[in-house]
Short mmCIF file of C-alpha atoms in Angstrom, two decimals:
data_model
loop_
_atom_site.label_atom_id
_atom_site.label_comp_id
_atom_site.label_asym_id
_atom_site.label_seq_id
_atom_site.Cartn_x
_atom_site.Cartn_y
_atom_site.Cartn_z
CA MET S 1 8.19 -23.91 -19.65
CA ASN S 2 6.60 -26.84 -19.55
CA GLN S 3 8.99 -28.77 -15.11
CA PRO S 4 7.94 -27.09 -12.87
CA LEU S 5 10.81 -25.70 -11.14
CA LEU S 6 9.22 -24.83 -7.94
CA GLU S 7 5.73 -27.05 -6.44
CA LEU S 8 3.56 -26.83 -3.74
CA ARG S 9 1.92 -30.04 -2.79
CA SER S 10 -1.29 -29.97 0.01
CA ALA S 11 0.54 -26.99 1.11
CA THR S 12 -1.43 -26.13 3.97
CA LYS S 13 -0.36 -23.45 6.72
CA SER S 14 -2.11 -22.59 10.37
CA PHE S 15 -1.40 -20.24 12.66
CA ARG S 16 -3.03 -20.35 16.20
CA GLY S 17 -5.14 -23.72 14.73
CA VAL S 18 -6.62 -22.34 11.87
CA PRO S 19 -5.33 -22.39 8.93
CA ALA S 20 -4.53 -19.06 6.44
CA VAL S 21 -4.04 -22.04 3.55
CA SER S 22 -5.52 -24.95 2.56
CA GLU S 23 -4.74 -27.86 1.19
CA VAL S 24 -3.26 -25.47 -2.49
CA ASP S 25 -1.63 -27.59 -5.23
CA PHE S 26 0.91 -24.54 -7.06
CA GLU S 27 3.75 -24.89 -9.17
CA LEU S 28 5.63 -22.69 -10.73
CA ARG S 29 8.02 -23.45 -14.09
CA ALA S 30 11.21 -21.99 -15.08
CA GLY S 31 11.05 -18.62 -17.21
CA GLU S 32 6.99 -18.34 -16.88
CA THR S 33 5.30 -14.92 -14.39
CA HIS S 34 2.66 -17.16 -12.74
CA ALA S 35 0.14 -14.07 -10.65
CA LEU S 36 -1.69 -15.83 -7.67
CA LEU S 37 -4.70 -13.38 -6.88
CA GLY S 38 -7.10 -13.22 -4.09
CA GLU S 39 -9.02 -10.90 -1.39
CA ASN S 40 -7.36 -9.22 1.16
CA GLY S 41 -6.22 -12.04 3.50
CA ALA S 42 -6.93 -15.14 1.17
CA GLY S 43 -3.75 -16.43 1.81
CA LYS S 44 -1.22 -15.07 -1.38
CA SER S 45 0.66 -13.37 1.10
CA THR S 46 1.21 -16.37 3.77
CA LEU S 47 1.88 -18.69 0.59
CA THR S 48 4.78 -17.57 -0.91
CA LYS S 49 6.05 -16.35 3.00
CA VAL S 50 6.74 -20.29 2.94
CA ILE S 51 8.27 -20.58 0.05
CA ALA S 52 10.94 -17.51 0.74
CA GLY S 53 11.17 -19.37 4.57
CA VAL S 54 9.32 -17.14 5.94
CA HIS S 55 6.81 -19.48 7.74
CA LYS S 56 7.00 -23.73 7.52
CA LEU S 57 4.24 -25.58 6.27
CA THR S 58 2.19 -26.62 8.73
CA ILE S 59 0.80 -29.94 6.77
CA GLY S 60 1.93 -30.31 3.06
CA LYS S 61 5.53 -30.34 0.86
CA MET S 62 7.60 -28.39 -1.33
CA LEU S 63 10.05 -29.27 -4.02
CA LEU S 64 12.88 -27.45 -5.30
CA ASP S 65 13.42 -28.54 -8.89
CA GLY S 66 12.48 -32.19 -7.92
CA GLN S 67 13.12 -32.38 -4.48
CA GLU S 68 11.59 -31.97 -1.60
CA VAL S 69 12.78 -28.50 0.98
CA GLU S 70 11.89 -26.92 3.86
CA PHE S 71 13.69 -23.30 4.34
CA ALA S 72 14.48 -22.49 8.01
CA THR S 73 14.50 -18.32 7.32
CA PRO S 74 14.20 -15.90 4.20
CA ALA S 75 18.47 -15.97 3.63
CA GLU S 76 18.40 -19.88 3.52
CA ALA S 77 15.82 -19.52 0.79
CA LEU S 78 17.90 -17.03 -1.40
CA SER S 79 21.09 -18.86 -0.83
CA ASN S 80 18.74 -21.54 -2.88
CA GLY S 81 17.86 -18.88 -5.45
CA ILE S 82 14.65 -17.79 -3.54
CA ALA S 83 14.34 -13.99 -3.83
CA MET S 84 11.36 -11.71 -2.05
CA VAL S 85 10.17 -8.65 -2.31
CA PHE S 86 7.64 -8.06 0.53
CA GLN S 87 4.70 -5.27 0.46
CA GLU S 88 5.42 -4.02 3.86
CA THR S 89 9.50 -2.52 2.76
CA ASN S 90 12.47 -3.56 5.66
CA LEU S 91 15.02 -1.87 4.71
CA VAL S 92 17.47 -0.89 7.45
CA PRO S 93 16.45 3.23 7.62
CA SER S 94 19.92 4.24 9.04
CA MET S 95 21.80 3.13 5.73
CA THR S 96 21.92 4.49 3.21
CA VAL S 97 20.27 2.94 -0.85
CA ALA S 98 23.99 1.33 -1.78
CA GLN S 99 24.31 -0.10 1.78
CA ASN S 100 21.05 -1.64 2.10
CA ILE S 101 21.37 -3.20 -1.81
CA TYR S 102 24.83 -4.67 -1.07
CA LEU S 103 23.70 -6.00 2.18
CA GLY S 104 24.74 -9.44 3.21
CA ARG S 105 26.58 -9.21 -0.64
CA GLU S 106 29.74 -6.81 0.89
CA LYS S 107 33.10 -7.40 -0.26
CA LEU S 108 36.17 -7.79 2.49
CA PHE S 109 37.11 -4.56 1.05
CA SER S 110 35.18 -2.03 -0.72
CA ARG S 111 35.32 2.08 -0.04
CA LEU S 112 32.16 3.82 0.02
CA ARG S 113 32.94 5.76 -2.79
CA GLY S 114 32.92 2.30 -5.58
CA ILE S 115 29.44 1.39 -3.92
CA TYR S 116 28.07 4.21 -4.60
CA ILE S 117 29.63 4.84 -8.25
CA GLU S 118 28.03 1.10 -8.52
CA ALA S 119 24.57 1.54 -7.14
CA GLN S 120 24.43 4.11 -9.13
CA GLN S 121 24.77 2.51 -12.63
CA PHE S 122 23.22 -0.04 -11.05
CA PHE S 123 20.08 1.88 -11.08
CA GLN S 124 20.25 3.47 -14.31
CA SER S 125 20.15 -0.35 -15.78
CA LEU S 126 16.80 -0.68 -13.83
CA GLY S 127 15.90 2.87 -15.20
CA PHE S 128 14.82 4.32 -11.49
CA HIS S 129 15.93 7.71 -10.65
CA VAL S 130 16.64 6.92 -7.00
CA ASP S 131 19.76 8.87 -4.80
CA PRO S 132 22.11 5.74 -3.71
CA THR S 133 23.71 7.94 -1.01
CA ALA S 134 20.46 8.40 0.29
CA ASN S 135 19.35 7.25 4.36
CA ALA S 136 16.98 5.00 3.51
CA ALA S 137 14.52 6.04 6.20
CA SER S 138 14.28 9.58 3.82
CA LEU S 139 12.81 7.59 1.25
CA GLY S 140 9.19 7.97 0.14
CA ALA S 141 7.24 4.90 -0.41
CA ALA S 142 7.84 4.02 -3.75
CA GLN S 143 11.36 4.95 -3.97
CA LYS S 144 11.60 2.09 -1.19
CA GLN S 145 10.03 -0.19 -3.17
CA MET S 146 11.94 1.08 -5.79
CA VAL S 147 14.93 0.08 -3.96
CA GLU S 148 13.19 -3.66 -2.56
CA ILE S 149 12.77 -4.64 -6.43
CA ALA S 150 16.48 -3.62 -6.85
CA ARG S 151 17.95 -5.49 -4.01
CA ALA S 152 16.02 -8.90 -4.64
CA VAL S 153 17.29 -8.36 -8.85
CA HIS S 154 20.73 -8.01 -7.83
CA HIS S 155 20.71 -11.26 -5.57
CA ASN S 156 20.56 -12.95 -9.33
CA ALA S 157 17.81 -14.86 -7.51
CA ARG S 158 15.57 -17.36 -9.89
CA ILE S 159 13.39 -17.35 -8.50
CA ILE S 160 11.78 -13.37 -7.55
CA ILE S 161 8.05 -13.40 -5.21
CA PHE S 162 6.78 -9.84 -6.03
CA ASP S 163 4.04 -8.58 -3.99
CA GLU S 164 2.07 -5.93 -4.84
CA PRO S 165 4.96 -4.17 -6.30
CA THR S 166 3.15 -1.61 -8.25
CA ALA S 167 1.49 -0.25 -5.68
CA THR S 168 3.33 2.84 -5.13
CA LEU S 169 4.83 3.28 -8.54
CA THR S 170 4.29 6.03 -11.07
CA PRO S 171 2.76 4.72 -14.56
CA GLU S 172 6.22 5.63 -15.82
CA GLU S 173 8.00 3.81 -14.00
CA LYS S 174 5.71 0.56 -14.14
CA ARG S 175 6.79 0.66 -17.13
CA HIS S 176 10.34 0.47 -16.63
CA PHE S 177 9.16 -2.66 -13.96
CA PHE S 178 7.47 -4.73 -16.89
CA ALA S 179 10.06 -4.22 -18.49
CA LEU S 180 12.38 -5.30 -16.51
CA VAL S 181 10.41 -8.37 -15.57
CA GLU S 182 10.50 -9.42 -19.50
CA ARG S 183 14.54 -9.03 -18.79
CA LEU S 184 14.36 -11.39 -16.22
CA LYS S 185 12.05 -13.84 -18.19
CA LYS S 186 14.18 -13.81 -20.75
CA ARG S 187 16.90 -14.48 -19.18
CA GLY S 188 15.58 -17.65 -17.29
CA VAL S 189 14.12 -16.34 -14.35
CA SER S 190 10.53 -16.99 -12.69
CA ILE S 191 8.39 -14.14 -11.53
CA VAL S 192 5.53 -14.73 -9.04
CA PHE S 193 3.44 -11.89 -9.23
CA ILE S 194 0.85 -11.20 -6.22
CA SER S 195 -1.19 -7.89 -7.26
CA HIS S 196 -4.65 -5.88 -6.49
CA ALA S 197 -4.17 -4.93 -9.83
CA ILE S 198 -6.45 -7.17 -12.16
CA GLU S 199 -4.92 -5.73 -15.33
CA GLU S 200 -1.17 -5.18 -14.86
CA ALA S 201 -2.08 -9.39 -14.45
CA LEU S 202 -3.65 -10.04 -17.44
CA ALA S 203 -0.77 -8.02 -19.43
CA ILE S 204 2.46 -9.77 -18.08
CA SER S 205 1.19 -12.55 -16.80
CA ASP S 206 2.12 -16.27 -18.64
CA ARG S 207 -0.28 -18.42 -16.21
CA ILE S 208 -2.79 -17.32 -12.77
CA THR S 209 -3.80 -18.77 -9.93
CA ILE S 210 -6.50 -17.17 -7.53
CA LEU S 211 -7.16 -18.25 -4.41
CA ARG S 212 -10.23 -17.31 -2.08
CA ASP S 213 -10.61 -18.00 1.21
CA GLY S 214 -6.86 -19.09 2.26
CA ALA S 215 -8.15 -22.98 -0.51
CA LEU S 216 -7.09 -22.54 -4.19
CA VAL S 217 -9.41 -21.64 -6.89
CA VAL S 218 -8.66 -21.70 -10.23
CA THR S 219 -5.15 -21.74 -12.10
CA ASP S 220 -5.16 -21.30 -15.81
CA THR S 221 -3.56 -20.08 -18.68
CA VAL S 222 -3.64 -16.07 -18.91
CA ASP S 223 -5.22 -16.21 -22.42
CA ARG S 224 -7.87 -17.99 -20.27
CA PHE S 225 -8.91 -15.47 -18.38
CA ASP S 226 -10.56 -11.54 -18.50
CA ARG S 227 -11.39 -9.18 -15.41
CA TYR S 228 -14.53 -10.27 -14.73
CA ARG S 229 -14.56 -14.27 -14.40
CA ILE S 230 -11.26 -12.76 -12.39
CA ILE S 231 -12.87 -10.40 -10.20
CA GLN S 232 -15.80 -13.76 -9.72
CA ALA S 233 -13.09 -15.93 -9.32
CA MET S 234 -11.95 -13.88 -6.64
CA VAL S 235 -14.92 -12.72 -4.31
CA GLY S 236 -17.42 -16.08 -5.08
CA ARG S 237 -19.86 -13.08 -6.22
CA GLU S 238 -20.43 -10.78 -9.44
CA PHE S 239 -20.71 -7.19 -8.87
CA SER S 240 -23.96 -5.74 -9.63
CA GLN S 241 -21.53 -2.60 -11.85
CA ASP S 242 -18.68 -1.95 -11.83
CA LEU S 243 -16.00 -1.70 -9.54
CA TYR S 244 -15.74 2.48 -9.39
CA GLY S 245 -19.46 3.15 -10.36
CA ASN S 246 -21.22 5.64 -13.76
CA GLN S 247 -18.59 8.57 -12.95
CA GLU S 248 -20.54 10.71 -15.13
CA ALA S 249 -23.64 10.33 -13.90
CA ARG S 250 -22.23 10.90 -10.33
CA THR S 251 -23.83 14.61 -9.07
CA ALA S 252 -20.84 16.44 -6.94
CA ARG S 253 -22.02 17.52 -3.73
CA PRO S 254 -22.36 21.18 -2.86
CA TYR S 255 -20.28 23.06 -0.64
CA GLY S 256 -20.58 23.42 2.62
CA ALA S 257 -18.90 25.26 5.50
CA LYS S 258 -14.98 25.88 5.09
CA ILE S 259 -13.57 24.01 7.49
CA LEU S 260 -9.86 24.42 6.22
CA SER S 261 -8.28 27.30 4.59
CA VAL S 262 -4.11 26.54 4.34
CA GLU S 263 -2.09 29.58 3.58
CA ASN S 264 1.04 30.05 0.88
CA LEU S 265 1.83 26.55 2.81
CA SER S 266 6.13 26.01 3.35
CA MET S 267 8.06 23.34 4.22
CA ASP S 268 11.23 22.81 3.73
CA LYS S 269 11.58 21.94 -1.00
CA MET S 270 8.79 19.41 -0.59
CA VAL S 271 6.20 22.07 0.67
CA ARG S 272 6.12 25.44 -1.67
CA ASN S 273 4.21 28.24 -0.51
CA THR S 274 0.69 26.59 -1.63
CA SER S 275 -2.39 27.33 -0.43
CA PHE S 276 -5.72 25.52 -0.84
CA SER S 277 -9.56 25.65 0.90
CA ILE S 278 -11.48 22.63 2.32
CA PHE S 279 -15.31 21.87 2.74
CA SER S 280 -17.96 19.36 4.82
CA GLY S 281 -19.42 17.37 3.44
CA GLN S 282 -17.50 16.74 0.86
CA VAL S 283 -14.98 14.29 -0.19
CA THR S 284 -11.61 16.55 -2.22
CA CYS S 285 -9.18 14.39 -3.81
CA VAL S 286 -5.34 15.53 -4.54
CA PHE S 287 -3.96 13.48 -7.35
CA GLY S 288 -0.58 14.49 -8.67
CA LEU S 289 2.05 12.28 -9.17
CA VAL S 290 5.02 10.99 -7.10
CA GLY S 291 7.04 13.70 -5.72
CA ALA S 292 4.02 16.43 -5.85
CA GLY S 293 4.44 16.86 -2.24
CA ARG S 294 0.81 15.78 -1.57
CA THR S 295 2.25 13.57 1.46
CA GLU S 296 4.04 16.32 3.11
CA THR S 297 1.21 18.36 2.23
CA MET S 298 -1.52 16.64 4.67
CA LYS S 299 1.18 15.80 7.49
CA VAL S 300 1.75 19.54 7.74
CA VAL S 301 -2.07 19.89 8.76
CA ALA S 302 -2.66 16.70 11.10
CA GLY S 303 0.96 17.96 12.87
CA ALA S 304 2.63 14.82 12.12
CA LEU S 305 5.26 17.46 9.88
CA LYS S 306 6.20 21.01 11.18
CA ARG S 307 6.47 23.58 8.62
CA ASP S 308 8.86 25.98 8.50
CA LEU S 309 8.58 27.79 11.61
CA PHE S 310 9.76 31.68 8.72
CA HIS S 311 7.05 32.21 6.44
CA GLY S 312 5.46 28.55 6.83
CA GLY S 313 2.07 30.08 5.42
CA THR S 314 -0.71 29.90 7.71
CA VAL S 315 -4.20 26.72 8.58
CA ARG S 316 -6.81 28.17 9.53
CA TYR S 317 -9.50 25.83 10.98
CA LYS S 318 -12.84 25.75 11.61
CA GLY S 319 -12.19 29.01 11.30
CA LYS S 320 -9.18 29.11 14.25
CA GLN S 321 -6.03 30.04 12.88
CA VAL S 322 -3.51 26.70 14.46
CA ARG S 323 -0.13 25.04 14.25
CA TYR S 324 0.16 21.84 16.01
CA LEU S 325 3.79 20.35 16.52
CA THR S 326 2.18 16.94 16.69
CA PRO S 327 -0.87 14.93 15.36
CA ARG S 328 -2.38 14.69 19.07
CA PRO S 329 -3.08 18.11 19.55
CA ALA S 330 -4.86 17.61 16.06
CA MET S 331 -6.89 14.36 16.62
CA ARG S 332 -8.31 15.76 19.64
CA ASP S 333 -9.34 18.93 17.84
CA GLY S 334 -11.15 16.40 15.07
CA ILE S 335 -8.44 16.06 12.77
CA VAL S 336 -7.59 12.82 11.78
CA TYR S 337 -4.95 10.98 9.37
CA VAL S 338 -4.90 7.85 7.75
CA THR S 339 -1.54 7.15 6.85
CA GLU S 340 -0.52 4.89 3.21
CA ASP S 341 2.57 3.38 5.37
CA ARG S 342 0.52 1.49 7.60
CA LYS S 343 3.50 -0.69 8.62
CA LEU S 344 5.90 1.83 9.57
CA GLU S 345 3.10 4.79 10.88
CA GLY S 346 0.06 2.99 11.12
CA ILE S 347 0.07 -0.13 12.92
CA PHE S 348 1.56 -1.87 16.10
CA GLY S 349 2.10 -4.97 14.64
CA THR S 350 2.45 -6.90 17.65
CA GLN S 351 -0.28 -5.47 19.17
CA THR S 352 -2.73 -7.07 19.26
CA VAL S 353 -6.09 -5.78 16.86
CA ALA S 354 -9.01 -4.52 20.04
CA ARG S 355 -5.47 -2.35 21.66
CA ASN S 356 -5.27 -1.14 18.48
CA ILE S 357 -8.09 0.48 17.77
CA PHE S 358 -8.27 1.58 21.62
CA PHE S 359 -4.92 3.21 21.20
CA GLY S 360 -7.59 5.91 19.04
CA GLU S 361 -10.09 6.82 21.26
CA LEU S 362 -7.22 7.10 24.18
CA VAL S 363 -5.14 9.43 21.91
CA THR S 364 -8.82 11.70 22.09
CA GLY S 365 -8.35 11.90 26.10
CA ARG S 366 -11.43 11.27 26.53
CA ASN S 367 -10.44 8.62 29.00
CA PRO S 368 -7.24 10.57 30.31
CA PHE S 369 -7.25 7.55 33.24
CA ALA S 370 -7.43 4.85 30.81
CA LEU S 371 -9.97 3.02 33.15
CA VAL S 372 -11.80 0.98 30.83
CA SER S 373 -12.35 -3.25 31.58
CA ARG S 374 -11.02 -5.53 28.86
CA SER S 375 -14.51 -6.67 27.47
CA GLU S 376 -14.94 -2.67 27.18
CA ILE S 377 -11.57 -2.72 24.94
CA ARG S 378 -13.08 -6.38 23.16
CA GLN S 379 -16.42 -4.66 22.23
CA LEU S 380 -14.66 -1.88 20.75
CA ALA S 381 -12.81 -4.10 18.24
CA GLU S 382 -15.60 -6.42 17.68
CA LYS S 383 -17.79 -3.31 16.72
CA TRP S 384 -15.52 -1.95 14.00
CA VAL S 385 -14.41 -5.01 12.97
CA GLU S 386 -17.69 -5.89 11.84
CA ASN S 387 -18.10 -2.93 10.41
CA LEU S 388 -15.75 -2.69 8.26
CA THR S 389 -15.49 -5.99 7.54
CA ILE S 390 -12.08 -7.26 9.07
CA ARG S 391 -10.32 -10.52 8.45
CA VAL S 392 -9.42 -11.82 11.75
CA ILE S 393 -9.47 -14.74 13.78
CA ASP S 394 -10.41 -12.83 16.87
CA THR S 395 -9.04 -8.92 17.89
CA SER S 396 -6.90 -10.82 19.93
CA ALA S 397 -4.71 -11.74 16.97
CA GLN S 398 -1.70 -9.68 16.87
CA THR S 399 -2.04 -7.24 14.16
CA VAL S 400 1.16 -7.88 11.80
CA GLU S 401 -0.46 -11.14 11.81
CA LEU S 402 -3.64 -10.12 8.94
CA SER S 403 -2.72 -9.56 5.52
CA GLY S 404 -2.65 -5.51 4.53
CA GLY S 405 -5.37 -5.14 3.57
CA ASN S 406 -7.02 -5.88 6.60
CA GLN S 407 -4.01 -4.17 8.65
CA GLN S 408 -5.44 -1.10 6.44
CA LYS S 409 -8.69 -1.61 7.91
CA VAL S 410 -7.71 -1.51 10.73
CA VAL S 411 -5.68 1.53 10.90
CA ILE S 412 -9.27 3.25 9.54
CA ALA S 413 -10.88 1.93 12.13
CA LYS S 414 -8.38 2.97 14.95
CA SER S 415 -8.82 6.12 12.80
CA MET S 416 -12.53 6.39 12.89
CA VAL S 417 -13.13 5.76 16.65
CA GLN S 418 -12.05 8.99 17.11
CA LYS S 419 -14.89 10.59 15.62
CA PRO S 420 -13.13 13.34 14.27
CA GLN S 421 -14.78 16.10 11.44
CA LEU S 422 -11.85 15.77 8.69
CA VAL S 423 -10.29 12.74 7.70
CA ILE S 424 -7.13 12.94 5.98
CA PHE S 425 -6.54 9.73 3.50
CA ASP S 426 -3.72 8.93 2.29
CA GLU S 427 -3.63 5.99 -0.57
CA PRO S 428 -6.50 4.68 1.22
CA THR S 429 -7.07 1.31 -1.42
CA ARG S 430 -3.38 0.48 -1.84
CA GLY S 431 -2.42 -2.89 -2.19
CA VAL S 432 -6.52 -3.24 -0.93
CA ASP S 433 -8.38 -5.70 -3.11
CA VAL S 434 -11.63 -5.47 -5.12
CA GLY S 435 -14.03 -6.33 -2.51
CA ALA S 436 -11.92 -4.18 0.28
CA ILE S 437 -12.19 -1.52 -2.62
CA VAL S 438 -15.80 -1.30 -2.47
CA GLU S 439 -15.91 -0.65 1.33
CA ILE S 440 -13.68 1.94 1.98
CA HIS S 441 -14.86 3.75 -1.00
CA HIS S 442 -18.78 3.18 0.96
CA LEU S 443 -17.61 4.59 4.05
CA ILE S 444 -15.26 7.62 2.52
CA THR S 445 -18.70 8.29 0.87
CA LYS S 446 -20.63 7.73 4.07
CA LEU S 447 -18.74 10.27 6.15
CA ALA S 448 -18.87 13.09 3.73
CA ASP S 449 -22.82 12.37 3.59
CA ASN S 450 -22.55 12.82 7.46
CA GLY S 451 -21.19 16.21 6.49
CA ILE S 452 -17.58 15.29 7.24
CA ALA S 453 -14.78 16.99 5.74
CA VAL S 454 -13.03 13.89 3.60
CA VAL S 455 -9.54 14.62 1.57
CA VAL S 456 -9.06 11.63 -0.62
CA VAL S 457 -4.55 12.35 -1.52
CA SER S 458 -4.63 9.55 -4.49
CA SER S 459 -2.65 8.81 -7.25
CA TYR S 460 -5.23 6.09 -9.06
CA LEU S 461 -7.37 8.80 -11.66
CA PRO S 462 -10.37 6.35 -11.77
CA GLU S 463 -11.12 6.12 -8.31
CA VAL S 464 -10.35 9.83 -8.51
CA ARG S 465 -12.81 10.29 -10.24
CA ALA S 466 -14.97 8.02 -8.69
CA LEU S 467 -14.80 10.01 -5.72
CA ALA S 468 -14.41 13.14 -5.55
CA ASP S 469 -16.14 16.38 -5.04
CA ARG S 470 -13.83 18.32 -6.30
CA ILE S 471 -10.28 17.28 -7.40
CA LEU S 472 -6.79 19.74 -6.41
CA VAL S 473 -4.54 18.90 -8.41
CA ALA S 474 -0.32 19.06 -7.22
CA ARG S 475 2.95 19.23 -8.57
CA GLN S 476 5.98 20.38 -7.78
CA GLY S 477 5.50 20.85 -4.19
CA ARG S 478 2.14 22.64 -4.77
CA ILE S 479 -1.67 23.30 -5.84
CA VAL S 480 -1.12 24.27 -8.92
CA GLU S 481 -5.48 23.45 -9.77
CA GLU S 482 -8.56 23.10 -8.69
CA MET S 483 -11.52 21.23 -11.09
CA GLU S 484 -14.32 20.12 -10.83
CA PRO S 485 -15.19 16.39 -11.58
CA ALA S 486 -17.66 17.09 -13.90
CA THR S 487 -15.63 18.85 -16.54
CA ALA S 488 -12.17 17.63 -15.97
CA THR S 489 -10.88 13.67 -18.00
CA ASP S 490 -7.39 11.73 -16.83
CA ASN S 491 -5.98 13.62 -19.86
CA THR S 492 -7.16 17.23 -18.30
CA ILE S 493 -5.78 16.10 -14.46
CA MET S 494 -2.41 14.18 -15.79
CA TYR S 495 -1.42 17.32 -17.98
CA ALA S 496 -1.73 19.67 -14.98
CA ALA S 497 0.49 17.63 -12.85
CA VAL S 498 2.64 16.53 -15.82
CA HIS S 499 3.23 20.35 -17.45
#
């Protein structure tokens, strides 16, 4: 583990003349797990995309086995033994899981049934529960991530870059992933691990490198770090309180007017005869494990999915019975859904930040002829860029150029422009750094303080307990229990979600 397998020397990558990473030195040794940490926009993904052949360095050099290299494409990097599991999944939606696994490595003659059997055995060896015959488009975010991880491992790469690999995984799936990392290390595979989960980085890494504003802050062995030092290096300042606040000292907001009432809601096999209510001026957190039907339930409410035609239940919004077939009428009534999958459902990647935010205004119907000047679009975007501290060169930049956390803020800005009365946040801080988590939590609490009904779907218990005025627990497609945050504990919440 002493000889560098891969080196970056004075690595600089600029976009539009502005450096995303500047003069960064980085090295990866054989058989080590090297965590790469930093806030959103710090340059983590840019640096690793250079290694994976997505970007070329503007200045500097990259060495592999002591030889200078420059990859023109990710396929070229993969042929040299470097694979990357991207933060946003890149599966072919129309193909099955097994076909995605073997894509690019197909045999000349092979039977589909044989591929499915081989893929099933491979998933079982990894401890992942995914149906190899399912279309990739039908998978949830967590299962897509598992397929991406499996595909990288299947390529027998000697360097694997994981960009937020555990963000969508359940605790059990995370344990399987960490065991997989240990097995890969024993085989001499080198791991670059990008994560906002500081405890995970401390648990599985050999060394940690921290970036801030595109520059290298520190590289050291894991035993020289603790949570406090990492956060201070990442944000360049101290937090005056714990990230998720003093949960025991919180006082739940009182019930406001009942804004949403759901009775016996059903949708296929994902939502099963579930009932609950949502009140204005409160944060209602919906907790559950992956596959519990939380997201599907909220998508039905917001019109993104259709409930069963017969015996599908009843949804009342502000006392009026509604059945939204598309999101647009829901948005016009004041219901917005902030998706967990920002890449596929939240943003138009090739459109500018300004246009993405303006689309939120456009869908409300307040300006039916879309008569607006470019300066008005820019001013609207600049207002929300400032309000949410979105790190962007300017609002004319393409949204795909932003880091994952800043893309998430654009999705939130697009929703807030609509002046909603009921906001549904689905995993709002997934793949978001510690500084941005505080900002998003502050926005959520501010919305509730202003009398808006807020629903937060989250699988992270500290977040649920820090934000919730009411806790709804989902299991197997139903809301099975309601809890008060003052009396709920991690054990009681998790027990309700599992049993």
